[in-house]
XYZ file of C-alpha atoms in Angstrom:
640
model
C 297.446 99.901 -144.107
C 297.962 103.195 -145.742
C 297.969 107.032 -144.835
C 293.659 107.147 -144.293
C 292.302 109.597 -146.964
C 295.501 110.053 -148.601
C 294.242 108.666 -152.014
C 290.766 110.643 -151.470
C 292.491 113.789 -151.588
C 294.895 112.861 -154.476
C 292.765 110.904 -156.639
C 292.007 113.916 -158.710
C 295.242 114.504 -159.536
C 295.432 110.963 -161.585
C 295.908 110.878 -165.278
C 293.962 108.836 -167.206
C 296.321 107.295 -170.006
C 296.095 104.362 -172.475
C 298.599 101.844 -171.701
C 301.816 101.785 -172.655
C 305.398 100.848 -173.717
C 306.017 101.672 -169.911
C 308.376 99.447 -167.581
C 306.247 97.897 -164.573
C 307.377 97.470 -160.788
C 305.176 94.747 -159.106
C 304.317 95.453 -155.580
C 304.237 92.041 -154.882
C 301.937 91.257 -152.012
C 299.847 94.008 -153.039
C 299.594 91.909 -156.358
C 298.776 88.874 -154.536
C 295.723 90.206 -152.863
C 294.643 91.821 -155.934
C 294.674 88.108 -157.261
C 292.793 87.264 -154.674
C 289.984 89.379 -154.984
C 289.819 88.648 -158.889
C 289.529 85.105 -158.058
C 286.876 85.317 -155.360
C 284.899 87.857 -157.531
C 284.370 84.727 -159.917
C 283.883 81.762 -157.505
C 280.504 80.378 -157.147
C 278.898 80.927 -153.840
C 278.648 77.929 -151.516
C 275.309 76.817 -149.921
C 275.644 78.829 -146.819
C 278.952 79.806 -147.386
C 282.380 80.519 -149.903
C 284.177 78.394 -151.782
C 287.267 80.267 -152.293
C 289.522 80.017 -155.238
C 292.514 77.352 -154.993
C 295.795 77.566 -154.894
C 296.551 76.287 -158.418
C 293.725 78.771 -160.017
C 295.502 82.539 -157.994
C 298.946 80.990 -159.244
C 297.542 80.775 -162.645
C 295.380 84.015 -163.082
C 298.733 86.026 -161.534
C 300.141 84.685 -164.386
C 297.717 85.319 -166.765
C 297.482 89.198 -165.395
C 301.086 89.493 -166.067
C 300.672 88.479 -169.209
C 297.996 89.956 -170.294
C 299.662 93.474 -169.404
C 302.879 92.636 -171.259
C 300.826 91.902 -174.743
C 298.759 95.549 -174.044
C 302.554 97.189 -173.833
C 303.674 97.074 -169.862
C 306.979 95.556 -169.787
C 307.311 93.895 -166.040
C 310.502 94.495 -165.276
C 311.239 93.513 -161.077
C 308.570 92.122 -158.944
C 309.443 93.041 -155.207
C 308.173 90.703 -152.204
C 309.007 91.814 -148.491
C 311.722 89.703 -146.693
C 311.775 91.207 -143.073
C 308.602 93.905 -141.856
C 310.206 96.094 -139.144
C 310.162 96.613 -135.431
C 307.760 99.838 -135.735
C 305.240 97.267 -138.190
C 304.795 95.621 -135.212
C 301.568 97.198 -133.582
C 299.840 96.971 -137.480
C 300.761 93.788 -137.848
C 299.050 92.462 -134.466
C 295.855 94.762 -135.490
C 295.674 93.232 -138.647
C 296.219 89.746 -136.575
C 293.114 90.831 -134.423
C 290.641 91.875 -136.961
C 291.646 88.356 -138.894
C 291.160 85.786 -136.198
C 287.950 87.938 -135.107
C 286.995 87.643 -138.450
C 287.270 84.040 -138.170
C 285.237 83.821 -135.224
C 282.480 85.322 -136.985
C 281.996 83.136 -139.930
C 282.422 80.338 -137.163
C 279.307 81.791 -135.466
C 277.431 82.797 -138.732
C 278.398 80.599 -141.777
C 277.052 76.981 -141.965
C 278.944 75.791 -144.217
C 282.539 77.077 -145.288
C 284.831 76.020 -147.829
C 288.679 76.287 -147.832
C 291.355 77.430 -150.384
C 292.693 73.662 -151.830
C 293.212 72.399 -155.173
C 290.212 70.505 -155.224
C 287.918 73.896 -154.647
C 288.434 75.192 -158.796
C 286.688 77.400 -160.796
C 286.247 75.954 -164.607
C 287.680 78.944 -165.914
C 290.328 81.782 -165.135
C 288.233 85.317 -163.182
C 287.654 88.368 -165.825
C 291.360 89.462 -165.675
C 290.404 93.300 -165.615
C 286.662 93.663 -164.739
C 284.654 96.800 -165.774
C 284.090 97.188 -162.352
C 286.340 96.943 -159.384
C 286.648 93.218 -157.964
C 284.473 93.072 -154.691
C 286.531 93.192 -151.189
C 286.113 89.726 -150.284
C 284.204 89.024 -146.435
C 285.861 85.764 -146.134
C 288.827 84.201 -144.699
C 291.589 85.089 -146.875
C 293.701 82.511 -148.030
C 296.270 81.577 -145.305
C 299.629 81.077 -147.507
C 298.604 83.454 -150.364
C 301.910 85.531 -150.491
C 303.901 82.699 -150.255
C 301.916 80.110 -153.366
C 301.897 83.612 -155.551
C 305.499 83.565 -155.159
C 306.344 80.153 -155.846
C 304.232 80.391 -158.748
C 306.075 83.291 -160.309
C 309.464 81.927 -159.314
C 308.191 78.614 -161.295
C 307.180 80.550 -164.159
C 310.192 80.893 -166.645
C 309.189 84.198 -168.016
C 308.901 85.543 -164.353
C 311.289 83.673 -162.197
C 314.568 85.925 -162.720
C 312.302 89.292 -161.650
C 311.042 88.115 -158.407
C 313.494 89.607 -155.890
C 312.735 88.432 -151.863
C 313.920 91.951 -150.129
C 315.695 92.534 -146.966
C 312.742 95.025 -146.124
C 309.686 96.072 -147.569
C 308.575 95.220 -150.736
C 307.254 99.043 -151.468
C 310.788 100.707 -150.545
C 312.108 98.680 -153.006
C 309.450 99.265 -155.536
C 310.284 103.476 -154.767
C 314.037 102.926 -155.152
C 313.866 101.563 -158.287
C 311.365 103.396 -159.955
C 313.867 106.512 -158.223
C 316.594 104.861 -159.699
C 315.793 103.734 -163.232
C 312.334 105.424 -164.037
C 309.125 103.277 -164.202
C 305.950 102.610 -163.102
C 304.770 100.942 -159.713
C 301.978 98.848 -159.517
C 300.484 98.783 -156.190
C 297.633 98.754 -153.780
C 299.476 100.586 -151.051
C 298.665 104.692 -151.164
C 301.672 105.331 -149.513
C 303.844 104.738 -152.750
C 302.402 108.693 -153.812
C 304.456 110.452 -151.043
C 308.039 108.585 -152.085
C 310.514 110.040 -154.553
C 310.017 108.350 -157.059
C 312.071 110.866 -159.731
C 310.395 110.105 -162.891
C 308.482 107.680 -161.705
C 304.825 107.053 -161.650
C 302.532 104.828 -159.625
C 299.105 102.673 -161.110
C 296.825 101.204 -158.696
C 296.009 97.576 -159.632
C 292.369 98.260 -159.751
C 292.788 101.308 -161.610
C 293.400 99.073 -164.834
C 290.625 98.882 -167.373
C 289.968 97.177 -170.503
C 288.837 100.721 -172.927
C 285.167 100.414 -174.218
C 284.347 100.576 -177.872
C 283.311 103.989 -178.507
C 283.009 105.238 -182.639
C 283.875 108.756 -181.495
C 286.877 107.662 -180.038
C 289.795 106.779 -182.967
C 292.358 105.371 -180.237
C 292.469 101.416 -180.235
C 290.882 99.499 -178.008
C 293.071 98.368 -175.028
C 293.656 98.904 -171.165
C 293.456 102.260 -169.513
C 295.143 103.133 -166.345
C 295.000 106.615 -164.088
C 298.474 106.731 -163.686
C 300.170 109.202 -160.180
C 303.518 111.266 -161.045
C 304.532 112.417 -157.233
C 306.435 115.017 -158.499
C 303.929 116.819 -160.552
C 301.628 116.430 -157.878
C 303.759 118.043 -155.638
C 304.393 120.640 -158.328
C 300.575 120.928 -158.946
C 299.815 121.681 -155.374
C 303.302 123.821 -154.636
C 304.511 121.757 -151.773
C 307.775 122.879 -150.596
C 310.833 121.227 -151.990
C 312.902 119.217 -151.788
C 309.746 116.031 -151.626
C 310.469 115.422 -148.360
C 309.295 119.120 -147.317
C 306.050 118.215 -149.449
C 304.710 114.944 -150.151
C 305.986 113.555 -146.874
C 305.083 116.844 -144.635
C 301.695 116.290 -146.322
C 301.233 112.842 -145.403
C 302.698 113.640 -141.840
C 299.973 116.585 -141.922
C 297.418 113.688 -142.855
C 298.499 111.338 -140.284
C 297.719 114.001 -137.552
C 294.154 115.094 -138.325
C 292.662 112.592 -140.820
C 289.541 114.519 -141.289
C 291.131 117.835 -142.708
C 290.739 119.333 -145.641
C 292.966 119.196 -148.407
C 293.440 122.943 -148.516
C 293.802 122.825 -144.663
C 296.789 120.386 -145.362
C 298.103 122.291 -147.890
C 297.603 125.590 -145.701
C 299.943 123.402 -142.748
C 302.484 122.424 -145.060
C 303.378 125.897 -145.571
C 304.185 126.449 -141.699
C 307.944 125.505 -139.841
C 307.516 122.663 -138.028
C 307.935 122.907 -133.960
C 310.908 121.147 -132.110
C 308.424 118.522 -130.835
C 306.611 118.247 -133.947
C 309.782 118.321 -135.833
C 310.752 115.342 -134.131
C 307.970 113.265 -134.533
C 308.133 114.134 -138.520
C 311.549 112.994 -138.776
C 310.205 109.355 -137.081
C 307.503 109.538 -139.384
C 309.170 110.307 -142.772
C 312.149 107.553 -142.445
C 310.116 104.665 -144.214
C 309.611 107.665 -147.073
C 313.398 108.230 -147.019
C 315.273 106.872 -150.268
C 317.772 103.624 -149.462
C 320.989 104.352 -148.493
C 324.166 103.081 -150.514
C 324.477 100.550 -147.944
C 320.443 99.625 -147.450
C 320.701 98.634 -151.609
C 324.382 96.498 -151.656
C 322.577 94.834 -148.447
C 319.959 93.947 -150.886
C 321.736 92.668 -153.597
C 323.534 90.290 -151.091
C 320.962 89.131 -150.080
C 319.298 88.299 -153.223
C 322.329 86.401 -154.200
C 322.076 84.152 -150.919
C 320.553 80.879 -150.367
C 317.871 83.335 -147.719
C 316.054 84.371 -151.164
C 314.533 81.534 -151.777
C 312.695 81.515 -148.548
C 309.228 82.281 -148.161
C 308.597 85.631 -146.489
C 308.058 84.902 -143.000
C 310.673 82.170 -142.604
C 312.668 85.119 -144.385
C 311.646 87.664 -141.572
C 312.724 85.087 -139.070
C 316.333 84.160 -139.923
C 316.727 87.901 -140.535
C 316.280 88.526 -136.779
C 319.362 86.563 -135.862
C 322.266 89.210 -135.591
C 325.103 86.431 -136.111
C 323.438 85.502 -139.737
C 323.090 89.147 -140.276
C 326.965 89.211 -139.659
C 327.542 86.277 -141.825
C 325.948 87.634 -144.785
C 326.646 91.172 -144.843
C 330.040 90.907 -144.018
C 330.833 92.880 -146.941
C 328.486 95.590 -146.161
C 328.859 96.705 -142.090
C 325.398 98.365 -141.240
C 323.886 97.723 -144.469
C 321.332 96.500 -142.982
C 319.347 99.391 -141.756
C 316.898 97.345 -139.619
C 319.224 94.897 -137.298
C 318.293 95.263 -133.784
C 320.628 96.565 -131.554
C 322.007 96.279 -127.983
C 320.784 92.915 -126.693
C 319.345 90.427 -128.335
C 315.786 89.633 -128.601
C 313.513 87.228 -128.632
C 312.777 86.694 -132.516
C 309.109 86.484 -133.502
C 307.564 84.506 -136.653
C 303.776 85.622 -137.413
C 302.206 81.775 -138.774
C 299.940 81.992 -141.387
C 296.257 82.420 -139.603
C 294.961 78.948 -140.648
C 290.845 78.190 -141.497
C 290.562 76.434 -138.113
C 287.774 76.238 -135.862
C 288.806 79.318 -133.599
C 286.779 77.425 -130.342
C 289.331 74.896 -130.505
C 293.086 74.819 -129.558
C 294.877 76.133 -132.559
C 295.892 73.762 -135.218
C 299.344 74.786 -134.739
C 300.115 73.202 -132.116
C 300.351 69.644 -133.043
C 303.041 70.403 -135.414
C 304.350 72.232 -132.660
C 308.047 69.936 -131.999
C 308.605 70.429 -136.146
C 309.097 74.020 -135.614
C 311.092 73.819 -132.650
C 313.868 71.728 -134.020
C 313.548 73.726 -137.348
C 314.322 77.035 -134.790
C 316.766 74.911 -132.806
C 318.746 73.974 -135.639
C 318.992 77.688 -137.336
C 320.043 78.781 -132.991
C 322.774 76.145 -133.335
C 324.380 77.080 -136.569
C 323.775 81.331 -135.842
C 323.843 81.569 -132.108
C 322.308 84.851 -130.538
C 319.106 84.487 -130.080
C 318.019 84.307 -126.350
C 316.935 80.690 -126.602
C 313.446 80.867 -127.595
C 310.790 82.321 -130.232
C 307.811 83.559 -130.022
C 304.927 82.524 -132.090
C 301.860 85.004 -133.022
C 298.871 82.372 -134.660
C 294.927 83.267 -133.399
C 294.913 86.219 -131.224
C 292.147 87.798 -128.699
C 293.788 91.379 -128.298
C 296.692 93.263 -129.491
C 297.900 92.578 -125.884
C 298.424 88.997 -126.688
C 301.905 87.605 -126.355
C 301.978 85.051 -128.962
C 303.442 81.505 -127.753
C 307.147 81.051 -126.358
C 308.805 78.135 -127.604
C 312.108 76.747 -125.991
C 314.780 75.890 -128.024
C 316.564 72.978 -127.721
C 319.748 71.976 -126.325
C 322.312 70.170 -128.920
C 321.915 67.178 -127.620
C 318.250 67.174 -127.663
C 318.492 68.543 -131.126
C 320.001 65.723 -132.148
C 317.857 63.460 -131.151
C 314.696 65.288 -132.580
C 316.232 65.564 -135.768
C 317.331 61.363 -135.826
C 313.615 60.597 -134.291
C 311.945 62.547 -137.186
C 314.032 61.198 -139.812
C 313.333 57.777 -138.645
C 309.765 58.369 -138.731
C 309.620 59.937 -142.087
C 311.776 57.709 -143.645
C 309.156 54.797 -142.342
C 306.346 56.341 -143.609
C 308.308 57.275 -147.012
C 308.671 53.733 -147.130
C 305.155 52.649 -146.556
C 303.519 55.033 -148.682
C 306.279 55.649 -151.854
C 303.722 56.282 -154.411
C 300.849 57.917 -152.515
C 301.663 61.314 -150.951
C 298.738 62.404 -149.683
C 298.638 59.318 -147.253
C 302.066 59.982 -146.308
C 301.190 63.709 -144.992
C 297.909 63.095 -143.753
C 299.626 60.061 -142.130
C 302.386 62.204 -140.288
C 299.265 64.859 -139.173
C 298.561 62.008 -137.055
C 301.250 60.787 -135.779
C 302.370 64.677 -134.833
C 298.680 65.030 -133.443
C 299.687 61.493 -131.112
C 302.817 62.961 -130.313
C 301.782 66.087 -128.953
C 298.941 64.498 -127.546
C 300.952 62.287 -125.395
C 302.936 64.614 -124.348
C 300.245 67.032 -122.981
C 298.976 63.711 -121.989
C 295.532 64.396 -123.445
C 293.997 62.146 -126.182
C 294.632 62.763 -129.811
C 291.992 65.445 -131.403
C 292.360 64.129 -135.233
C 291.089 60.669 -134.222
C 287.882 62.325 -132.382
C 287.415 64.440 -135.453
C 287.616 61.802 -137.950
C 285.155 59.938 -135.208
C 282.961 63.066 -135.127
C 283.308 63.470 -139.353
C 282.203 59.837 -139.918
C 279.431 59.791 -136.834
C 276.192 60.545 -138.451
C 276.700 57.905 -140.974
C 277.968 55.464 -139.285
C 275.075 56.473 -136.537
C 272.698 56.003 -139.548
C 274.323 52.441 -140.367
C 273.171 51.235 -137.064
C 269.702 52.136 -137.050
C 269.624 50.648 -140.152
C 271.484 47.158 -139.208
C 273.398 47.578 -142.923
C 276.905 46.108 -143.306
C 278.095 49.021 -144.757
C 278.219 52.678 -145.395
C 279.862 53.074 -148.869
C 276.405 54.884 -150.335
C 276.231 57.112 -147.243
C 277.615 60.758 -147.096
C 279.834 62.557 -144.192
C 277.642 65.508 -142.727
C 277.758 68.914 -144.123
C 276.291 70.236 -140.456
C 278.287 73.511 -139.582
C 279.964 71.089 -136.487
C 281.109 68.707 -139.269
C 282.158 71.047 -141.530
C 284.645 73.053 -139.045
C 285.658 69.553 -137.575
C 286.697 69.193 -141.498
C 288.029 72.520 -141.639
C 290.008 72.142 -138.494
C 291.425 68.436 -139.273
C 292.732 69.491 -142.733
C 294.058 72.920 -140.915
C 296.016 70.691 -138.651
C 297.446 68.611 -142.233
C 298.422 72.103 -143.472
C 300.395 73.055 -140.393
C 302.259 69.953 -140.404
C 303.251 70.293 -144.044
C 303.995 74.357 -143.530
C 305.482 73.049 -140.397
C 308.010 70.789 -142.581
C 308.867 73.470 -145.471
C 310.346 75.479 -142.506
C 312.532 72.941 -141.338
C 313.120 72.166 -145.386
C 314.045 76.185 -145.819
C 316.085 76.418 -142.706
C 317.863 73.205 -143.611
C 320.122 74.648 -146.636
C 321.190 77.853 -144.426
C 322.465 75.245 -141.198
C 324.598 73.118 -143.874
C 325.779 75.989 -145.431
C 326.637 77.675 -141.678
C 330.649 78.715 -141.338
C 330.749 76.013 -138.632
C 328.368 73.711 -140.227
C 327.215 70.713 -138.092
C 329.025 67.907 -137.299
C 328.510 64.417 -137.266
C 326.394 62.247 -136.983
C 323.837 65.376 -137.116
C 325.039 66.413 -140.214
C 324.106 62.915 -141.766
C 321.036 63.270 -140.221
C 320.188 66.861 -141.676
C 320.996 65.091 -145.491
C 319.297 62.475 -144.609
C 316.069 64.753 -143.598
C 316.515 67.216 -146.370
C 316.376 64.066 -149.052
C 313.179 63.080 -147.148
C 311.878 66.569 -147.338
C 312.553 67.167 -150.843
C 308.896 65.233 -151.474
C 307.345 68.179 -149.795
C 304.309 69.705 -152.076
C 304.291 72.628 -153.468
C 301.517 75.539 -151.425
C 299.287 75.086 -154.390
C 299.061 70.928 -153.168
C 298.329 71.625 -149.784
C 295.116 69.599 -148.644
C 291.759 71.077 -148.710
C 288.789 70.268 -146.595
C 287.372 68.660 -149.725
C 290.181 66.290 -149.732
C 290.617 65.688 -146.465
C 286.788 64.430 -146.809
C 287.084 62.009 -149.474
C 290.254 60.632 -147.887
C 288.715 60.064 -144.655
C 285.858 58.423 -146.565
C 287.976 56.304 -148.869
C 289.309 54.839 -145.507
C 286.082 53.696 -144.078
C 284.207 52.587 -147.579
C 287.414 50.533 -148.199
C 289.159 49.227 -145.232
C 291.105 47.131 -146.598
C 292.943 49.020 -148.879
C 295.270 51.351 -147.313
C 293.565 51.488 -143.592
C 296.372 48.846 -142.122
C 299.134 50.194 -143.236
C 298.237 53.663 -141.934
C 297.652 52.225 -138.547
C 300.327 49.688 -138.854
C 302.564 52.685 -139.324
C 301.341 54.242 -136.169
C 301.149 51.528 -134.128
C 297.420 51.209 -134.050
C 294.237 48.995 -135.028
C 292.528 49.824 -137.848
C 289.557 50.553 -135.307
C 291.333 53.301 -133.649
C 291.273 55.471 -136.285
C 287.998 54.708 -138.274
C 284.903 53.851 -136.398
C 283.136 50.244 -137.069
C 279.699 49.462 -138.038
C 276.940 48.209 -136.025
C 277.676 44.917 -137.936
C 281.443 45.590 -137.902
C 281.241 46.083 -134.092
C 279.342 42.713 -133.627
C 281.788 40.710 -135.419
C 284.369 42.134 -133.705
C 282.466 41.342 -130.567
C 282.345 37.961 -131.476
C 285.691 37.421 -132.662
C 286.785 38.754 -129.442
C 284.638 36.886 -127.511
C 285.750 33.176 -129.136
C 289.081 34.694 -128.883
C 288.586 34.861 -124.793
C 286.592 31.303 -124.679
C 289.816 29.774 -126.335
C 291.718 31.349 -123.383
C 289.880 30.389 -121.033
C 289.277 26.803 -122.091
C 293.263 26.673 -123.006
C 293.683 28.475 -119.078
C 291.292 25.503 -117.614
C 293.118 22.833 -119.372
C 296.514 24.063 -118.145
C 295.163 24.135 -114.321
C 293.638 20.387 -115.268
C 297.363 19.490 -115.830
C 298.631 21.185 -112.883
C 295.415 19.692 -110.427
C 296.884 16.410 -111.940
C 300.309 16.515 -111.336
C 299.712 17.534 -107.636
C 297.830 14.848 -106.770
C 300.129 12.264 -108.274
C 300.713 9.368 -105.993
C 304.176 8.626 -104.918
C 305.295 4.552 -104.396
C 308.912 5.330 -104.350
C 309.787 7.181 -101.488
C 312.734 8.978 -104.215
C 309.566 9.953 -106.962
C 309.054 13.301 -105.654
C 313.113 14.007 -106.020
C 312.789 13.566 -110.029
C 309.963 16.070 -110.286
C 312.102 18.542 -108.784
């Protein structure tokens, strides 16, 4: 979140500069938001609500951005994304947790109607790249797997792919080290990039970048203007003590301690020795400021030469949790990496994506609940160490909250998870080879039965496709019609979040899969890989999962709608086979007509005459046969 106030007191200490043959270090996720904002800025406003920018239209205005700053003279040079957050991010993280999911009760119990992030929610054109004025903080729910589609996008981009380096760490030390190392400037949202050493480095904040009006007085071409930080002249400006870490850092420390002091008062503190006490607490507070060690930056490289960089950045942060992988892969460099937890092991965590789900309902998480565990089982059984569960963080209440334990599984049981959910998707692969979004939306369901089952509760995505569907088909039979292919699913606020919620749940089960697809690579490639037959079965699985789609193809609400709707206007086109596939009637998962109902009443009803006539005929026979009458005294031996 930032030193509070730190950029307040430094901003005047910016220089306004015209841009550049410079060489640019991407804060990643700090780019991604940026995105973000640029895209919502330019969305049209939903009755009652947002409709957010897609997937497909961030990926493509990052893009754009980046290029757009290489034709005005930046020259991108390393895009950094974090890999692994540590222990002491723990308390901000769960804060930032809070204020999300309470921000997603609120627009539950104020917005009517709320659209999702999907790639059928598009705006006709790209945002204004670099507004005049700043892009507006945006008041909705941001975009659950924003970090993660940015990424993919750049790593799909040609011109981009061979800068974006996955870290061991945090994407901003990174940024520091090389802009310490090789000169540069950082791109960022995150204030805390003034106080590193950053040599003859510089840092730009992404909203500090501005196309340079037309002025006749002015001879300099038109082009972008940035206020561009040098730390060191700063510190030199204000006569901190050297070396940095007696100035910048002491003065961020100062900061951190009384945020409502005066610059002159911080400057004034910066000048005094520090006490034991307060010595101590400085040297806890200035080690995320500290430059990488030797050790902290061969780590790195390592790591970006491992199968782990291709991971997103939470399945990233979980793998990196398990000491015997951290063994495996810096074998070469013993400690390297600074942030392995010592002494016993612990219970790794994984913070999921905070989904658009209706927050008064169990979280959609949970159906796709048994994907994750055999994902985590798997990675336990190749890298053993962990203490035989993980602990989920999704909605939260409080910063007390505890997140959600789940057991791992034994080998055995492993084994058969992974054979039962090849066999399923390979069946549903099979019944739906050329239509994908059937496919997924199809396993939602039968992950929603599953879990369902086992709880032994009744399935929630048939309700909400029930509850999606019921004002129509409630309209239908008032109106005696035959069928509902003019009608409209509600736009209420109930129907909406059951929308919302359903197409959450199809999101979880896809994210759900692309961790088990990510984990997949690292079990095969363990130094006691599995045997068989669960090493046929993880191929087997890993060719099924290879259809996966890409973030920016996830499902939105939107889509979910007009697939739910195809079902019901035309039954007879792909409604069997889905419930054929999941051992239903059609009926079960798409409520009838009034008309529909009565035929089915009928057909039902001849269907139990016919048994009952064909059950009255059969005791006719019998009644007969027991009252035959015997002349031979040896008859009733032949009927025996």
């Amino acid at each position: 979140m930032g030193i509070p106030r730190l950029l307040s007191h430094l901003e005047p200490y910016g220089v306004e500069e015209q841009l550049g043959n410079v060489d640019i270090i991407v804060d990643g996720p700090s780019l991604a938001y940026h995105i973000y904002r640029l895209g919502s800025s330019s969305t049209l406003t939903a009755r009652n609500g947002r409709q957010g920018p897609s997937y497909s239209l961030l990926g493509d205005t990052a893009i754009a951005w980046l290029n757009r700053l290489q034709e005005g003279g930046f020259k991108v040079v390393a895009i950094y994304f974090d890999g692994f957050l540590p222990l002491a991010k723990r308390p901000t993280r769960l804060e930032r947790l809070l204020q999300s999911s309470l921000q997603l009760q609120r627009l539950h119990a104020t917005n009517l109607v709320f659209s999702d992030h999907g790639p059928s929610v598009e705006s006709p054109t790209l945002p204004a790249l670099f507004p005049t004025h700043g892009p507006r903080r945006d008041v909705s729910h941001t975009p659950p797997f924003l970090v993660p589609a940015i990424l993919e996008r750049l790593k799909s981009a040609e011109r981009y792919a061979s800068l974006v380096h996955l870290v061991p760490g945090e994407a901003d030390e990174y940024c520091a080290e090389h802009a310490l190392a090789h000169g540069g400037t950082i791109l960022t949202s995150d204030s805390d990039l003034l106080i590193h050493d950053l040599g003859s480095g510089s840092v730009v904040f992404l909203g500090d970048i501005h196309p340079r009006t037309k002025d006749a007085e002015d001879p300099r071409p038109q082009g972008l203007v940035v206020s561009r930080y040098y730390p060191r002249e700063i510190a030199s400006r204000l006569r901190l003590p050297q070396p940095l870490e007696q100035g910048l850092i002491r003065l961020g420390y100062e900061l951190s301690k009384d945020c409502h002091a005066s610059l002159s008062q911080l400057l004034e503190a910066c000048q005094k020795p520090l006490s034991r006490v307060d010595n101590d607490q400085f040297q806890v507070f200035s080690q995320p400021y500290k430059s990488l060690s030797v050790e902290s930056r061969h780590a790195a490289d390592i790591f970006s030469a491992s199968a782990a960089s291709n991971l997103d950045p939470r399945i990233s942060e979980l793998v990196l949790q398990s000491t015997s992988y951290q063994r495996l892969l810096f074998t070469t460099s013993p400690g390297g990496f600074a942030t392995q937890p010592q002494g016993q092991a612990q219970e790794p965590l994984i913070f999921l994506p905070l989904l658009l789900d209706c927050p008064v309902r169990t979280s959609a998480w949970d159906s796709s609940l048994a994907v994750r565990q055999l994902a985590y089982s798997l990675f336990h059984l190749a890298y053993p160490g962990w203490p035989g569960s993980v602990r989920e963080y999704r909605r939260i209440q409080s910063t007390a909250n505890k997140g959600k334990s789940l057991r791992l599984l034994s080998e055995a049981c492993t084994l058969e998870a992974a054979a039962e959910l090849s066999s399923v998707l390979s069946h549903m692969a099979d019944a739906f080879d050329d239509e994908p979004d059937l496919l997924w939306f199809t396993f939602a369901l039968h992950q929603d039965m599953s879990c369902s089952h086992v709880q032994g509760e009744d399935p929630t995505t048939f309700s909400a496709i029930r509850d999606i569907l019921l004002p129509t088909a409630s309209s239908a039979v008032s109106r005696g019609t035959t069928t509902t292919t003019t009608t409209t699913p509600t736009t209420t606020a109930q129907g909406n979040w059951i929308t919302l919620h359903l197409t959450a749940q199809c999101q979880a089960a896809l994210y759900s899969l692309r961790i088990l697809a990510q984990i997949l690579p690292l079990v095969l490639q363990a130094a006691a890989p599995p045997a068989e037959p669960l090493a046929a079965t993880l191929h087997s699985l890993q060719r099924l999962l290879a259809r996966l789609p890409s973030l920016s193809e996830y499902p939105a609400a939107s889509g979910t709608l007009a697939l739910v709707t195809d079902l019901r206007d035309h039954p007879d086109r792909h409604l069997p086979r889905v419930a054929s596939v999941l051992g239903l009637q059609p009926s079960d998962i798409i409520p009838r007509t009034r008309n529909e109902e009565k035929r089915h009443k009928k057909q039902q009803s001849r269907k139990r005459r016919k048994e009952q006539e064909e059950a009255a005929r059969q005791e006719d026979r019998i009644g007969s046969a027991s009252k035959k009458v015997y002349t031979n005294p040896f008859d009733v031996l032949g009927d025996q």
